[in-house]
Amino acid sequence: MGRYLRERLMSGTALDRNAIIIGLRDLVAELRNSGEVAGIRLVGGAALALCYFDRGTTQDLDVLHVRPGSDDSVAAAAERVALKHGWDAKWLNFEVTKADAVPTLVRVVEWETIYDEDGIV
């Protein structure tokens, strides 16, 4: 097992569907309180858990680069949420860089909006 994977397994936060929802609500509140706008696009297991089925726990939420808005402002807000809940500071993972990091089978990626209010999508 590689060092990166081993570190993630040992230090990760276990987030179930309920924790994901709470974390995202708190993230929206943090962004709103800071006057930020943000288009946050979730991919991977957390997106599946929110939209289709409860898949157990995940250690982080995979997020494509924020558009509109800033990765840095969303990451700072996410760190404040992590501190509040005692989660890993990187529970919001920006290491996924593009939608085709997930198999799309040559189909166009269609985004489903699950929240849209006051410039935070």
PDB file of C-alpha atoms in Angstrom:
ATOM      1  CA  MET A   1       0.000   0.000   0.000  1.00  0.00           C
ATOM      2  CA  GLY A   2       1.407   3.411  -0.959  1.00  0.00           C
ATOM      3  CA  ARG A   3       2.259   6.049   1.649  1.00  0.00           C
ATOM      4  CA  TYR A   4      -0.477   8.431   0.410  1.00  0.00           C
ATOM      5  CA  LEU A   5      -3.223   5.797   0.671  1.00  0.00           C
ATOM      6  CA  ARG A   6      -1.969   4.569   4.051  1.00  0.00           C
ATOM      7  CA  GLU A   7      -1.969   8.135   5.460  1.00  0.00           C
ATOM      8  CA  ARG A   8      -5.487   8.745   4.146  1.00  0.00           C
ATOM      9  CA  LEU A   9      -6.828   5.543   5.653  1.00  0.00           C
ATOM     10  CA  MET A  10      -5.269   6.277   9.026  1.00  0.00           C
ATOM     11  CA  SER A  11      -6.183   9.978   9.269  1.00  0.00           C
ATOM     12  CA  GLY A  12      -9.457  10.192   7.369  1.00  0.00           C
ATOM     13  CA  THR A  13     -12.804  11.320   8.634  1.00  0.00           C
ATOM     14  CA  ALA A  14     -15.692   8.860   8.216  1.00  0.00           C
ATOM     15  CA  LEU A  15     -18.530  10.830   6.612  1.00  0.00           C
ATOM     16  CA  ASP A  16     -21.893   9.158   6.115  1.00  0.00           C
ATOM     17  CA  ARG A  17     -24.759  10.696   4.124  1.00  0.00           C
ATOM     18  CA  ASN A  18     -26.043  12.619   7.146  1.00  0.00           C
ATOM     19  CA  ALA A  19     -22.578  14.038   7.932  1.00  0.00           C
ATOM     20  CA  ILE A  20     -22.159  15.042   4.273  1.00  0.00           C
ATOM     21  CA  ILE A  21     -25.439  16.965   4.385  1.00  0.00           C
ATOM     22  CA  ILE A  22     -24.528  18.644   7.685  1.00  0.00           C
ATOM     23  CA  GLY A  23     -21.071  19.540   6.376  1.00  0.00           C
ATOM     24  CA  LEU A  24     -22.438  21.037   3.173  1.00  0.00           C
ATOM     25  CA  ARG A  25     -25.073  23.041   5.082  1.00  0.00           C
ATOM     26  CA  ASP A  26     -22.373  24.403   7.373  1.00  0.00           C
ATOM     27  CA  LEU A  27     -20.160  25.134   4.366  1.00  0.00           C
ATOM     28  CA  VAL A  28     -22.975  27.123   2.727  1.00  0.00           C
ATOM     29  CA  ALA A  29     -23.477  29.061   5.982  1.00  0.00           C
ATOM     30  CA  GLU A  30     -19.742  29.829   6.214  1.00  0.00           C
ATOM     31  CA  LEU A  31     -19.633  31.017   2.599  1.00  0.00           C
ATOM     32  CA  ARG A  32     -22.761  33.104   3.029  1.00  0.00           C
ATOM     33  CA  ASN A  33     -21.384  34.707   6.218  1.00  0.00           C
ATOM     34  CA  SER A  34     -18.187  35.575   4.322  1.00  0.00           C
ATOM     35  CA  GLY A  35     -20.148  37.083   1.425  1.00  0.00           C
ATOM     36  CA  GLU A  36     -18.673  34.549  -1.010  1.00  0.00           C
ATOM     37  CA  VAL A  37     -20.227  33.109  -4.159  1.00  0.00           C
ATOM     38  CA  ALA A  38     -19.327  29.564  -5.110  1.00  0.00           C
ATOM     39  CA  GLY A  39     -20.245  26.939  -7.661  1.00  0.00           C
ATOM     40  CA  ILE A  40     -19.245  23.673  -6.002  1.00  0.00           C
ATOM     41  CA  ARG A  41     -19.360  20.539  -8.166  1.00  0.00           C
ATOM     42  CA  LEU A  42     -19.217  17.276  -6.239  1.00  0.00           C
ATOM     43  CA  VAL A  43     -18.174  14.059  -7.969  1.00  0.00           C
ATOM     44  CA  GLY A  44     -17.567  10.539  -6.746  1.00  0.00           C
ATOM     45  CA  GLY A  45     -19.000   8.706  -3.774  1.00  0.00           C
ATOM     46  CA  ALA A  46     -20.409  11.727  -1.941  1.00  0.00           C
ATOM     47  CA  ALA A  47     -22.334  12.808  -5.044  1.00  0.00           C
ATOM     48  CA  LEU A  48     -23.721   9.293  -5.396  1.00  0.00           C
ATOM     49  CA  ALA A  49     -24.714   9.215  -1.717  1.00  0.00           C
ATOM     50  CA  LEU A  50     -26.559  12.528  -2.014  1.00  0.00           C
ATOM     51  CA  CYS A  51     -28.394  11.865  -5.263  1.00  0.00           C
ATOM     52  CA  TYR A  52     -28.873   8.142  -5.709  1.00  0.00           C
ATOM     53  CA  PHE A  53     -28.157   5.779  -2.821  1.00  0.00           C
ATOM     54  CA  ASP A  54     -26.564   5.613   0.593  1.00  0.00           C
ATOM     55  CA  ARG A  55     -23.169   4.054  -0.020  1.00  0.00           C
ATOM     56  CA  GLY A  56     -21.838   3.920   3.527  1.00  0.00           C
ATOM     57  CA  THR A  57     -19.053   6.288   4.519  1.00  0.00           C
ATOM     58  CA  THR A  58     -16.441   8.258   2.641  1.00  0.00           C
ATOM     59  CA  GLN A  59     -13.369  10.066   3.948  1.00  0.00           C
ATOM     60  CA  ASP A  60     -13.760  13.151   1.814  1.00  0.00           C
ATOM     61  CA  LEU A  61     -15.911  14.894  -0.758  1.00  0.00           C
ATOM     62  CA  ASP A  62     -14.321  15.095  -4.201  1.00  0.00           C
ATOM     63  CA  VAL A  63     -14.834  18.564  -5.654  1.00  0.00           C
ATOM     64  CA  LEU A  64     -13.920  19.916  -9.072  1.00  0.00           C
ATOM     65  CA  HIS A  65     -12.487  23.425  -9.120  1.00  0.00           C
ATOM     66  CA  VAL A  66     -15.016  25.988  -7.917  1.00  0.00           C
ATOM     67  CA  ARG A  67     -16.730  27.954 -10.673  1.00  0.00           C
ATOM     68  CA  PRO A  68     -17.779  30.706 -10.060  1.00  0.00           C
ATOM     69  CA  GLY A  69     -15.818  31.607  -6.969  1.00  0.00           C
ATOM     70  CA  SER A  70     -12.469  30.618  -5.583  1.00  0.00           C
ATOM     71  CA  ASP A  71     -11.052  27.264  -4.480  1.00  0.00           C
ATOM     72  CA  ASP A  72      -9.147  29.099  -1.738  1.00  0.00           C
ATOM     73  CA  SER A  73     -12.222  30.741  -0.202  1.00  0.00           C
ATOM     74  CA  VAL A  74     -14.192  27.471  -0.297  1.00  0.00           C
ATOM     75  CA  ALA A  75     -11.225  25.542   1.165  1.00  0.00           C
ATOM     76  CA  ALA A  76     -10.901  28.102   3.989  1.00  0.00           C
ATOM     77  CA  ALA A  77     -14.621  27.816   4.755  1.00  0.00           C
ATOM     78  CA  ALA A  78     -14.349  24.001   4.640  1.00  0.00           C
ATOM     79  CA  GLU A  79     -11.473  24.108   7.134  1.00  0.00           C
ATOM     80  CA  ARG A  80     -13.652  26.125   9.530  1.00  0.00           C
ATOM     81  CA  VAL A  81     -16.389  23.486   9.163  1.00  0.00           C
ATOM     82  CA  ALA A  82     -13.815  20.744   9.819  1.00  0.00           C
ATOM     83  CA  LEU A  83     -12.655  22.484  12.984  1.00  0.00           C
ATOM     84  CA  LYS A  84     -16.253  22.791  14.200  1.00  0.00           C
ATOM     85  CA  HIS A  85     -16.889  19.043  13.739  1.00  0.00           C
ATOM     86  CA  GLY A  86     -13.430  17.666  14.544  1.00  0.00           C
ATOM     87  CA  TRP A  87     -12.997  16.430  10.965  1.00  0.00           C
ATOM     88  CA  ASP A  88      -9.904  16.176   8.816  1.00  0.00           C
ATOM     89  CA  ALA A  89      -9.161  19.673   7.447  1.00  0.00           C
ATOM     90  CA  LYS A  90      -9.146  18.244   3.904  1.00  0.00           C
ATOM     91  CA  TRP A  91     -12.635  16.687   4.067  1.00  0.00           C
ATOM     92  CA  LEU A  92     -13.335  18.709   0.917  1.00  0.00           C
ATOM     93  CA  ASN A  93     -10.877  17.321  -1.637  1.00  0.00           C
ATOM     94  CA  PHE A  94      -9.818  19.498  -4.580  1.00  0.00           C
ATOM     95  CA  GLU A  95      -7.378  16.901  -5.949  1.00  0.00           C
ATOM     96  CA  VAL A  96      -9.900  15.748  -8.546  1.00  0.00           C
ATOM     97  CA  THR A  97      -9.085  18.066 -11.429  1.00  0.00           C
ATOM     98  CA  LYS A  98     -11.630  17.189 -14.105  1.00  0.00           C
ATOM     99  CA  ALA A  99     -14.929  15.428 -14.622  1.00  0.00           C
ATOM    100  CA  ASP A 100     -13.357  12.769 -16.800  1.00  0.00           C
ATOM    101  CA  ALA A 101     -11.408  11.542 -13.793  1.00  0.00           C
ATOM    102  CA  VAL A 102     -14.619   9.540 -13.454  1.00  0.00           C
ATOM    103  CA  PRO A 103     -15.632   7.225 -16.323  1.00  0.00           C
ATOM    104  CA  THR A 104     -18.227   8.987 -18.482  1.00  0.00           C
ATOM    105  CA  LEU A 105     -18.354   6.360 -21.242  1.00  0.00           C
ATOM    106  CA  VAL A 106     -18.002   9.127 -23.853  1.00  0.00           C
ATOM    107  CA  ARG A 107     -21.155  10.864 -22.640  1.00  0.00           C
ATOM    108  CA  VAL A 108     -21.380  14.561 -21.864  1.00  0.00           C
ATOM    109  CA  VAL A 109     -21.387  15.189 -18.117  1.00  0.00           C
ATOM    110  CA  GLU A 110     -24.720  16.607 -16.978  1.00  0.00           C
ATOM    111  CA  TRP A 111     -24.693  18.363 -13.612  1.00  0.00           C
ATOM    112  CA  GLU A 112     -27.629  18.069 -11.247  1.00  0.00           C
ATOM    113  CA  THR A 113     -28.141  21.070  -8.978  1.00  0.00           C
ATOM    114  CA  ILE A 114     -29.010  20.089  -5.419  1.00  0.00           C
ATOM    115  CA  TYR A 115     -28.753  23.590  -3.903  1.00  0.00           C
ATOM    116  CA  ASP A 116     -28.931  27.068  -5.456  1.00  0.00           C
ATOM    117  CA  GLU A 117     -29.419  30.143  -3.307  1.00  0.00           C
ATOM    118  CA  ASP A 118     -27.718  33.538  -2.926  1.00  0.00           C
ATOM    119  CA  GLY A 119     -24.879  32.763  -5.349  1.00  0.00           C
ATOM    120  CA  ILE A 120     -23.948  29.441  -3.786  1.00  0.00           C
ATOM    121  CA  VAL A 121     -24.646  26.487  -6.062  1.00  0.00           C
TER     122      VAL A 121
END
